[in-house]
Amino acid sequence: MQRPGGDSETRWKRHIVRQLCHRDLQQHAAFRDLVQSYNKLLEKSVFLKDLTEKIQTEPLNHAARSPSSASHSPGPSDLHAIQKEIADLKASNGELAYEACELKKQVQERDDQLKEQSVRVAEFLDLLEGHRLQRQCLEEEEVRLVCANADLKENYDRLLYRRLLVEQNLHEKETEQREVIETMTRKKAMQAEQQNNLNERRKDEMWKSLVKRALRKTVSAEGDLRQQCSADSLDSRSLDMSRSSDREKLQPRKNRSQSMIALGSSRFVGAIRNLFDLNFRKEPTDCEMEDSWYNPSSVCVICSPPKRALYSQEIHDSEIHAVRFSPNSKMVATGGADRTVKIWYIVGGQLHIHQILQGSNGGITSIEFDPSGLQLLAASFDGSAHLWKLDGRANESLTGHKGKVTAARFKMSLHRAVTCSMDRTIREWDLHKAACVRCIPVSSYCSDVVCSDLYMIRGHHDKKIRFWDSSSHSKSWPPRSEHCVREVTLEEKITSLSIGQDQTQLLSCSRDDALNLIDLRQGNVLQVFRADGFKCGCDWTKAILSPDSSYAMAGSSDGTIFIWNAQTALLERSLNGEHSAAVNAVAWSLSGDFVVSVDRGRKAVLWSEY
């Protein structure tokens, strides 16, 4: 069998032979004249040598043949001519000999060049042979690589097919999981609706029985008209009794029920009513008439901890101190040391700038939306709080503090606000007049304040949480009590407070790297949250409760976000890899869909459970 490349090998050999023949012809033509000249010179040299010898021997032979040589010897002129001719012949012979030597030398040089070229030709032949062998090896390697590539392509196609199958199975499982979650949510909603309907029926039956009992005791038998009037009067009195009993239920008790229905005018109750479309048969109270503008937003009943980051970007020119979601969970506000408050829309898992609020002469320390979402209150290091109307009207400044304002909060109403400052005072404000209506001196620097229907709660640097009476159901102003009604002492100074939507639990963050969950009904600590690696980054680190009060969340000094289970106090999840600086604040939307965290590195991260 003919070896691969045999034809090509024969072709290049023939090509080399042709090139050598061509070179011989060229060199033979170049040296042909030289050889002919050299041969002519040799012939002339031989001829001159014979002529010289003949001339030298000819006089002697002539003298021997002629007896009268003495009388017939050549004259001086003849000898001179012969000698001159001999000299010319010798000179000509020398030149020819020199030319012959030069030509011989050139011939020798050409022979040397020919030898060198022959050696180079041999080297090139060896190199060509090596390249031929290398090419053969590369062709064999190419064949092997093509086979290996075909095997890899087959394996890749097989793995790709398996991957598609796994992704399809994963998608089916996720769909099944969502369906199961939706089914469970619908069942829980139906159970809650059934339970509420049952409670409504029981309540209606109770009122009917009370009215009938009252009618039996008070209706006289003097006539149908008097009986009807008496029934109407008793019916109105019974309704008044029901209203008074409802108001009594709203007053604080030592053993207060955990039912969310007994929370008065809190935002969480309104959200639950809208969520399940419940219609309580209750006449509006004075406070509810005053705040009839309030339209509660939807609140997530069951929250899940976030899993992944949807958006991560530096959004301020300096470190960020505060973040807060709007009541409708569609907007989020951030503020920091660059003296601005920025409002962002959440669209497609991204933060899009909507509005920039300016006017503060110091860094922003806290932010809060009013329940309608149309106003924003921010505390500032310039010794004042700033109220912005988001509908475009001019902003107002609440001035009067002599130190940095660390927190500013609405008091469950559009018209009241509370601020705390480093000048060791708490001020309550009438937002209609932008005037201070109450100044409370305190014994320690106040770091944060929150408000409920019943209390105004403050966290201090002397390690104490103080409760002041702030009942929103009192018709008088200021409230009845001017003194602290309760204190809770912790291990270290408090950095932030967060109250649950049902107003039964309070979460505090302190400098001993711990979070404490406090029962507002009993005033005792329910849970203490700690974790390896969690460290409170600064004196204004803010921790929060989830909308359903099932989880507690806070950011650490190393950029990690920790999430604890509020029932078991165990670490549920930690989120890291996005923040490289200390996390100052976190916010959880009321819908439960998003969490936003901000840090000292000017970065904000949007988290979600999906």
Short mmCIF file of C-alpha atoms in Angstrom, two decimals, residues 96-520:
data_model
loop_
_atom_site.label_atom_id
_atom_site.label_comp_id
_atom_site.label_asym_id
_atom_site.label_seq_id
_atom_site.Cartn_x
_atom_site.Cartn_y
_atom_site.Cartn_z
CA LEU A 96 49.53 35.20 -19.40
CA ALA A 97 50.84 33.19 -16.47
CA TYR A 98 49.50 35.80 -14.03
CA GLU A 99 46.13 35.75 -15.73
CA ALA A 100 46.18 31.95 -15.61
CA CYS A 101 46.89 32.05 -11.86
CA GLU A 102 44.09 34.53 -11.29
CA LEU A 103 41.72 32.41 -13.30
CA LYS A 104 42.80 29.33 -11.41
CA LYS A 105 42.16 31.15 -8.15
CA GLN A 106 38.71 32.16 -9.30
CA VAL A 107 38.01 28.59 -10.33
CA GLN A 108 39.07 27.45 -6.85
CA GLU A 109 36.78 30.02 -5.23
CA ARG A 110 33.90 28.90 -7.40
CA ASP A 111 34.58 25.31 -6.44
CA ASP A 112 34.49 26.28 -2.77
CA GLN A 113 31.20 28.10 -3.28
CA LEU A 114 29.86 25.07 -5.07
CA LYS A 115 30.85 22.86 -2.13
CA GLU A 116 29.20 25.24 0.34
CA GLN A 117 26.04 25.29 -1.69
CA SER A 118 26.10 21.52 -1.87
CA VAL A 119 26.40 21.40 1.93
CA ARG A 120 23.53 23.84 2.30
CA VAL A 121 21.44 21.84 -0.12
CA ALA A 122 22.09 18.76 1.99
CA GLU A 123 21.08 20.66 5.15
CA PHE A 124 17.93 21.90 3.47
CA LEU A 125 17.12 18.38 2.41
CA ASP A 126 17.55 17.18 6.00
CA LEU A 127 15.39 20.07 7.26
CA LEU A 128 12.80 19.29 4.64
CA GLU A 129 12.76 15.68 5.71
CA GLY A 130 12.30 16.76 9.34
CA HIS A 131 9.43 19.05 8.39
CA ARG A 132 7.87 16.25 6.42
CA LEU A 133 8.04 13.97 9.46
CA GLN A 134 6.67 16.74 11.69
CA ARG A 135 3.83 17.35 9.25
CA GLN A 136 3.04 13.65 9.29
CA CYS A 137 2.93 13.70 13.11
CA LEU A 138 0.69 16.78 13.08
CA GLU A 139 -1.67 15.13 10.65
CA GLU A 140 -1.89 12.11 12.92
CA GLU A 141 -2.47 14.44 15.93
CA GLU A 142 -5.17 16.24 13.97
CA VAL A 143 -6.93 12.96 13.28
CA ARG A 144 -6.72 12.06 16.97
CA LEU A 145 -8.04 15.50 18.07
CA VAL A 146 -10.92 15.29 15.59
CA CYS A 147 -11.92 11.95 17.07
CA ALA A 148 -11.59 13.28 20.63
CA ASN A 149 -13.61 16.40 19.70
CA ALA A 150 -16.34 14.22 18.26
CA ASP A 151 -16.47 12.26 21.53
CA LEU A 152 -16.61 15.48 23.56
CA LYS A 153 -19.35 16.86 21.33
CA GLU A 154 -21.35 13.70 21.88
CA ASN A 155 -20.87 13.96 25.67
CA TYR A 156 -21.82 17.66 25.58
CA ASP A 157 -25.01 16.94 23.65
CA ARG A 158 -25.89 14.22 26.13
CA LEU A 159 -25.25 16.52 29.13
CA LEU A 160 -27.22 19.34 27.49
CA TYR A 161 -30.16 17.04 27.02
CA ARG A 162 -29.95 15.96 30.66
CA ARG A 163 -29.73 19.63 31.74
CA LEU A 164 -32.86 20.47 29.78
CA LEU A 165 -34.67 17.59 31.44
CA VAL A 166 -33.52 18.70 34.90
CA GLU A 167 -34.59 22.31 34.21
CA GLN A 168 -37.96 21.10 33.02
CA ASN A 169 -38.37 19.03 36.17
CA LEU A 170 -37.28 22.00 38.29
CA HIS A 171 -39.79 24.25 36.57
CA GLU A 172 -42.54 21.69 37.15
CA LYS A 173 -41.56 21.39 40.84
CA GLU A 174 -41.54 25.17 41.25
CA THR A 175 -44.94 25.37 39.61
CA GLU A 176 -46.25 22.67 41.93
CA GLN A 177 -44.72 24.48 44.92
CA ARG A 178 -46.37 27.78 43.94
CA GLU A 179 -49.68 26.00 43.47
CA VAL A 180 -49.34 24.38 46.90
CA ILE A 181 -48.50 27.73 48.50
CA GLU A 182 -51.42 29.41 46.74
CA THR A 183 -53.72 26.59 47.83
CA MET A 184 -52.52 26.89 51.44
CA THR A 185 -52.92 30.66 51.33
CA ARG A 186 -56.46 30.35 49.97
CA LYS A 187 -57.31 27.76 52.60
CA LYS A 188 -55.95 29.96 55.38
CA ALA A 189 -57.84 32.95 53.99
CA MET A 190 -61.03 30.91 53.78
CA GLN A 191 -60.52 29.61 57.32
CA ALA A 192 -59.92 33.14 58.57
CA GLU A 193 -62.99 34.40 56.72
CA GLN A 194 -65.09 31.57 58.10
CA GLN A 195 -63.82 32.24 61.61
CA ASN A 196 -64.54 35.96 61.26
CA ASN A 197 -68.01 35.26 59.88
CA LEU A 198 -68.61 32.93 62.80
CA ASN A 199 -67.46 35.65 65.19
CA GLU A 200 -69.73 38.14 63.45
CA ARG A 201 -72.71 35.80 63.75
CA ARG A 202 -71.97 35.18 67.41
CA LYS A 203 -71.63 38.89 67.99
CA ASP A 204 -74.92 39.61 66.20
CA GLU A 205 -76.66 36.88 68.18
CA MET A 206 -75.24 38.30 71.40
CA TRP A 207 -76.46 41.82 70.60
CA LYS A 208 -79.86 40.49 69.58
CA SER A 209 -80.18 38.53 72.81
CA LEU A 210 -79.16 41.61 74.81
CA VAL A 211 -81.71 43.76 72.99
CA LYS A 212 -84.46 41.18 73.47
CA ARG A 213 -83.59 40.84 77.15
CA ALA A 214 -83.64 44.58 77.57
CA LEU A 215 -86.94 44.84 75.73
CA ARG A 216 -88.48 42.16 77.92
CA LYS A 217 -87.47 44.06 81.04
CA THR A 218 -88.44 47.55 79.99
CA VAL A 219 -91.33 47.37 77.52
CA SER A 220 -94.66 48.23 79.17
CA ALA A 221 -98.10 46.99 78.15
CA GLU A 222 -99.75 50.42 77.80
CA GLY A 223 -100.00 50.41 74.05
CA ASP A 224 -98.37 49.67 70.79
CA LEU A 225 -97.09 53.22 70.32
CA ARG A 226 -95.47 53.49 73.75
CA GLN A 227 -94.09 49.98 73.33
CA GLN A 228 -92.49 50.91 70.00
CA CYS A 229 -90.97 54.11 71.44
CA SER A 230 -89.66 52.22 74.43
CA ALA A 231 -88.12 49.59 72.15
CA ASP A 232 -86.43 52.29 70.04
CA SER A 233 -84.98 53.97 73.14
CA LEU A 234 -83.71 50.71 74.55
CA ASP A 235 -82.20 49.78 71.18
CA SER A 236 -80.27 53.06 71.09
CA ARG A 237 -79.12 52.58 74.69
CA SER A 238 -77.93 49.05 73.91
CA LEU A 239 -75.94 50.37 70.94
CA ASP A 240 -74.37 53.00 73.21
CA MET A 241 -73.49 50.23 75.67
CA SER A 242 -71.85 48.25 72.84
CA ARG A 243 -69.80 51.30 71.84
CA SER A 244 -68.71 51.92 75.42
CA SER A 245 -67.80 48.25 75.80
CA ASP A 246 -65.73 48.50 72.61
CA ARG A 247 -63.91 51.54 73.99
CA GLU A 248 -63.24 49.71 77.23
CA LYS A 249 -61.68 46.87 75.27
CA LEU A 250 -59.29 49.36 73.71
CA GLN A 251 -57.93 50.47 77.12
CA PRO A 252 -54.66 48.77 78.27
CA ARG A 253 -55.06 45.75 80.51
CA LYS A 254 -52.59 43.71 82.44
CA ASN A 255 -53.66 40.49 80.73
CA ARG A 256 -54.47 41.84 77.28
CA SER A 257 -55.63 39.35 74.62
CA GLN A 258 -53.40 38.57 71.71
CA SER A 259 -56.26 38.83 69.21
CA MET A 260 -55.52 41.19 66.36
CA ILE A 261 -59.16 42.36 66.41
CA ALA A 262 -58.59 44.13 69.76
CA LEU A 263 -55.93 46.50 68.42
CA GLY A 264 -58.11 49.56 68.04
CA SER A 265 -57.21 51.90 65.21
CA SER A 266 -53.86 50.37 64.42
CA ARG A 267 -52.80 50.10 60.80
CA PHE A 268 -52.46 46.33 60.94
CA VAL A 269 -56.15 45.84 61.80
CA GLY A 270 -57.21 48.06 58.94
CA ALA A 271 -54.98 46.10 56.56
CA ILE A 272 -56.41 42.76 57.74
CA ARG A 273 -59.94 44.12 57.28
CA ASN A 274 -59.19 45.11 53.70
CA LEU A 275 -57.34 41.85 53.04
CA PHE A 276 -60.24 39.59 53.97
CA ASP A 277 -63.00 42.12 53.10
CA LEU A 278 -64.48 42.06 56.64
CA ASN A 279 -67.14 44.62 57.62
CA PHE A 280 -67.19 45.24 61.35
CA ARG A 281 -70.50 46.64 62.59
CA LYS A 282 -69.00 49.41 64.60
CA GLU A 283 -69.82 53.10 64.67
CA PRO A 284 -66.77 55.36 64.06
CA THR A 285 -65.12 56.84 67.13
CA ASP A 286 -64.02 60.45 67.43
CA CYS A 287 -60.46 59.53 66.56
CA GLU A 288 -61.58 57.55 63.52
CA MET A 289 -63.70 60.48 62.35
CA GLU A 290 -60.65 62.71 62.67
CA ASP A 291 -58.53 60.32 60.58
CA SER A 292 -61.18 59.23 58.08
CA TRP A 293 -58.71 59.92 55.28
CA TYR A 294 -56.73 56.80 56.18
CA ASN A 295 -56.91 54.02 53.59
CA PRO A 296 -54.92 51.06 54.90
CA SER A 297 -52.58 49.32 52.52
CA SER A 298 -52.28 45.60 52.05
CA VAL A 299 -50.10 43.81 54.60
CA CYS A 300 -48.50 40.44 54.07
CA VAL A 301 -49.98 37.93 56.51
CA ILE A 302 -47.24 35.33 56.00
CA CYS A 303 -43.70 36.51 55.20
CA SER A 304 -40.71 34.57 53.94
CA PRO A 305 -37.08 35.63 54.40
CA PRO A 306 -35.41 37.05 51.27
CA LYS A 307 -32.98 34.81 49.40
CA ARG A 308 -31.25 36.72 46.62
CA ALA A 309 -30.29 40.22 45.58
CA LEU A 310 -32.17 41.76 42.65
CA TYR A 311 -30.38 45.13 42.57
CA SER A 312 -27.10 46.42 44.01
CA GLN A 313 -25.83 49.93 43.31
CA GLU A 314 -24.21 52.98 44.91
CA ILE A 315 -27.08 55.50 45.05
CA HIS A 316 -25.77 58.32 47.28
CA ASP A 317 -22.65 60.49 47.34
CA SER A 318 -21.86 59.47 50.92
CA GLU A 319 -22.82 56.83 53.46
CA ILE A 320 -26.52 56.00 53.86
CA HIS A 321 -28.09 56.13 57.32
CA ALA A 322 -31.80 55.41 56.82
CA VAL A 323 -34.22 53.58 54.51
CA ARG A 324 -38.02 53.22 54.63
CA PHE A 325 -40.78 51.75 52.41
CA SER A 326 -43.95 53.66 51.59
CA PRO A 327 -47.25 52.21 52.90
CA ASN A 328 -48.16 50.87 49.44
CA SER A 329 -44.74 49.11 49.19
CA LYS A 330 -44.17 50.59 45.72
CA MET A 331 -41.69 53.28 46.75
CA VAL A 332 -38.67 53.35 49.04
CA ALA A 333 -36.89 56.38 50.49
CA THR A 334 -33.20 56.58 51.41
CA GLY A 335 -31.23 59.28 53.19
CA GLY A 336 -27.69 59.73 54.37
CA ALA A 337 -24.74 61.99 54.99
CA ASP A 338 -25.08 63.78 51.62
CA ARG A 339 -28.02 65.77 53.11
CA THR A 340 -30.58 64.52 50.60
CA VAL A 341 -33.54 62.15 50.66
CA LYS A 342 -34.06 60.13 47.48
CA ILE A 343 -37.32 58.40 46.62
CA TRP A 344 -37.17 55.36 44.35
CA TYR A 345 -39.76 53.37 42.44
CA ILE A 346 -39.43 49.57 42.39
CA VAL A 347 -40.03 48.42 38.83
CA GLY A 348 -38.97 45.03 37.50
CA GLY A 349 -36.76 44.29 40.47
CA GLN A 350 -34.81 47.56 39.98
CA LEU A 351 -34.68 50.90 41.82
CA HIS A 352 -35.55 53.85 39.59
CA ILE A 353 -35.11 57.38 40.92
CA HIS A 354 -38.39 59.27 41.28
CA GLN A 355 -37.65 62.34 43.36
CA ILE A 356 -34.79 64.02 45.24
CA LEU A 357 -35.75 65.98 48.36
CA GLN A 358 -33.38 68.73 49.42
CA GLY A 359 -33.42 71.37 52.12
CA SER A 360 -31.57 69.75 55.00
CA ASN A 361 -28.34 71.33 56.22
CA GLY A 362 -27.12 68.12 57.85
CA GLY A 363 -27.03 64.39 57.32
CA ILE A 364 -30.31 62.44 57.42
CA THR A 365 -30.62 60.07 60.39
CA SER A 366 -34.15 58.62 60.04
CA ILE A 367 -37.03 58.56 57.55
CA GLU A 368 -40.74 57.79 57.89
CA PHE A 369 -43.79 58.01 55.60
CA ASP A 370 -47.13 59.02 57.01
CA PRO A 371 -49.91 56.38 56.72
CA SER A 372 -51.23 57.96 53.52
CA GLY A 373 -47.81 57.94 51.85
CA LEU A 374 -48.20 61.61 50.85
CA GLN A 375 -45.84 63.07 53.44
CA LEU A 376 -42.31 62.18 54.50
CA LEU A 377 -40.70 63.10 57.81
CA ALA A 378 -36.93 63.01 58.20
CA ALA A 379 -34.61 63.74 61.14
CA SER A 380 -31.39 65.61 60.48
CA PHE A 381 -28.07 66.38 62.10
CA ASP A 382 -28.76 70.11 61.63
CA GLY A 383 -30.93 70.08 64.79
CA SER A 384 -34.30 69.94 63.06
CA ALA A 385 -36.79 67.62 61.39
CA HIS A 386 -38.01 68.18 57.85
CA LEU A 387 -41.52 67.48 56.55
CA TRP A 388 -41.86 67.12 52.77
CA LYS A 389 -45.21 67.10 50.97
CA LEU A 390 -44.75 64.61 48.12
CA ASP A 391 -47.54 66.23 46.11
CA GLY A 392 -45.28 69.18 45.28
CA ARG A 393 -46.11 71.61 48.07
CA ALA A 394 -43.38 73.39 50.00
CA ASN A 395 -41.60 71.54 52.77
CA GLU A 396 -41.55 72.60 56.41
CA SER A 397 -38.79 72.49 59.03
CA LEU A 398 -39.46 71.64 62.67
CA THR A 399 -36.82 73.65 64.51
CA GLY A 400 -36.23 73.98 68.23
CA HIS A 401 -33.76 71.28 69.22
CA LYS A 402 -30.28 72.36 70.24
CA GLY A 403 -28.57 69.13 69.22
CA LYS A 404 -28.65 66.58 66.45
CA VAL A 405 -32.10 65.06 65.87
CA THR A 406 -31.71 61.27 65.95
CA ALA A 407 -35.29 60.19 65.11
CA ALA A 408 -38.61 61.61 63.92
CA ARG A 409 -41.90 59.70 63.89
CA PHE A 410 -45.59 60.30 63.12
CA LYS A 411 -47.96 59.72 66.07
CA MET A 412 -50.55 57.54 64.30
CA SER A 413 -51.99 60.69 62.73
CA LEU A 414 -51.23 63.14 59.97
CA HIS A 415 -51.18 66.05 62.38
CA ARG A 416 -48.83 64.91 65.17
CA ALA A 417 -45.14 63.99 65.19
CA VAL A 418 -42.46 63.20 67.76
CA THR A 419 -38.74 63.95 67.59
CA CYS A 420 -35.85 63.03 69.87
CA SER A 421 -32.46 64.71 69.99
CA MET A 422 -29.02 64.59 71.51
CA ASP A 423 -29.96 67.65 73.60
CA ARG A 424 -31.83 65.20 75.88
CA THR A 425 -35.30 66.38 74.99
CA ILE A 426 -38.35 64.82 73.34
CA ARG A 427 -40.60 67.18 71.41
CA GLU A 428 -44.12 66.66 70.14
CA TRP A 429 -45.25 68.76 67.18
CA ASP A 430 -48.50 70.02 65.68
CA LEU A 431 -47.82 69.61 61.97
CA HIS A 432 -50.63 71.99 60.99
CA LYS A 433 -48.82 74.84 62.71
CA ALA A 434 -45.27 73.40 62.49
CA ALA A 435 -45.02 74.26 66.19
CA CYS A 436 -43.85 72.36 69.25
CA VAL A 437 -46.74 71.61 71.63
CA ARG A 438 -44.83 69.59 74.21
CA CYS A 439 -41.19 69.35 75.31
CA ILE A 440 -40.19 66.46 77.57
CA PRO A 441 -36.73 66.61 79.20
CA VAL A 442 -35.05 63.24 79.66
CA SER A 443 -32.06 62.14 81.69
CA SER A 444 -30.17 60.39 78.90
CA TYR A 445 -29.43 60.81 75.22
CA CYS A 446 -32.34 59.34 73.20
CA SER A 447 -31.33 57.31 70.14
CA ASP A 448 -34.74 56.27 68.73
CA VAL A 449 -38.48 56.64 69.35
CA VAL A 450 -41.60 54.76 68.14
CA CYS A 451 -45.29 55.41 68.71
CA SER A 452 -48.26 53.11 69.20
CA ASP A 453 -51.92 53.71 70.00
CA LEU A 454 -51.15 53.59 73.71
CA TYR A 455 -47.48 54.45 74.24
CA MET A 456 -44.63 56.59 73.07
CA ILE A 457 -41.57 54.35 73.42
CA ARG A 458 -38.00 55.68 73.57
CA GLY A 459 -34.61 53.99 73.54
CA HIS A 460 -31.77 55.64 75.47
CA HIS A 461 -28.03 55.39 75.81
CA ASP A 462 -28.40 54.65 79.53
CA LYS A 463 -29.50 51.10 78.48
CA LYS A 464 -33.20 51.74 79.21
CA ILE A 465 -36.38 51.66 77.15
CA ARG A 466 -39.01 54.03 78.55
CA PHE A 467 -42.79 53.96 77.92
CA TRP A 468 -44.86 57.15 78.08
CA ASP A 469 -48.65 57.32 77.93
CA SER A 470 -49.70 58.35 74.43
CA SER A 471 -53.28 57.11 74.17
CA SER A 472 -54.76 58.22 70.87
CA HIS A 473 -58.30 57.65 72.21
CA SER A 474 -58.12 60.45 74.74
CA LYS A 475 -60.09 63.53 73.70
CA SER A 476 -57.90 65.85 75.71
CA TRP A 477 -54.50 67.19 74.69
CA PRO A 478 -51.89 66.75 76.00
CA PRO A 479 -52.39 63.16 77.21
CA ARG A 480 -53.42 62.47 80.76
CA SER A 481 -50.02 61.28 82.06
CA GLU A 482 -46.85 63.37 81.96
CA HIS A 483 -44.62 60.68 83.45
CA CYS A 484 -42.93 57.48 82.38
CA VAL A 485 -45.22 54.52 83.07
CA ARG A 486 -42.74 51.67 82.49
CA GLU A 487 -39.03 50.97 81.98
CA VAL A 488 -37.13 48.01 80.55
CA THR A 489 -33.39 47.79 81.22
CA LEU A 490 -31.04 46.03 78.77
CA GLU A 491 -27.34 45.16 78.83
CA GLU A 492 -26.05 48.00 76.63
CA LYS A 493 -27.15 51.28 75.07
CA ILE A 494 -29.97 51.04 72.54
CA THR A 495 -29.38 51.95 68.89
CA SER A 496 -32.88 51.46 67.40
CA LEU A 497 -36.47 50.40 68.06
CA SER A 498 -39.00 48.70 65.78
CA ILE A 499 -42.62 48.03 66.68
CA GLY A 500 -44.66 45.23 65.11
CA GLN A 501 -47.69 45.94 62.94
CA ASP A 502 -49.97 44.40 65.60
CA GLN A 503 -48.41 46.67 68.28
CA THR A 504 -47.88 43.76 70.67
CA GLN A 505 -44.11 43.32 70.19
CA LEU A 506 -41.13 45.66 70.21
CA LEU A 507 -37.70 44.87 68.75
CA SER A 508 -34.62 46.68 70.05
CA CYS A 509 -31.02 46.64 68.87
CA SER A 510 -28.23 47.41 71.33
CA ARG A 511 -24.47 47.77 71.36
CA ASP A 512 -23.94 44.40 73.08
CA ASP A 513 -24.46 42.84 69.63
CA ALA A 514 -27.91 41.52 70.53
CA LEU A 515 -31.53 42.09 69.55
CA ASN A 516 -34.29 41.88 72.17
CA LEU A 517 -37.96 41.11 71.48
CA ILE A 518 -40.20 42.69 74.15
CA ASP A 519 -43.85 41.92 74.86
CA LEU A 520 -45.63 45.29 75.07
#
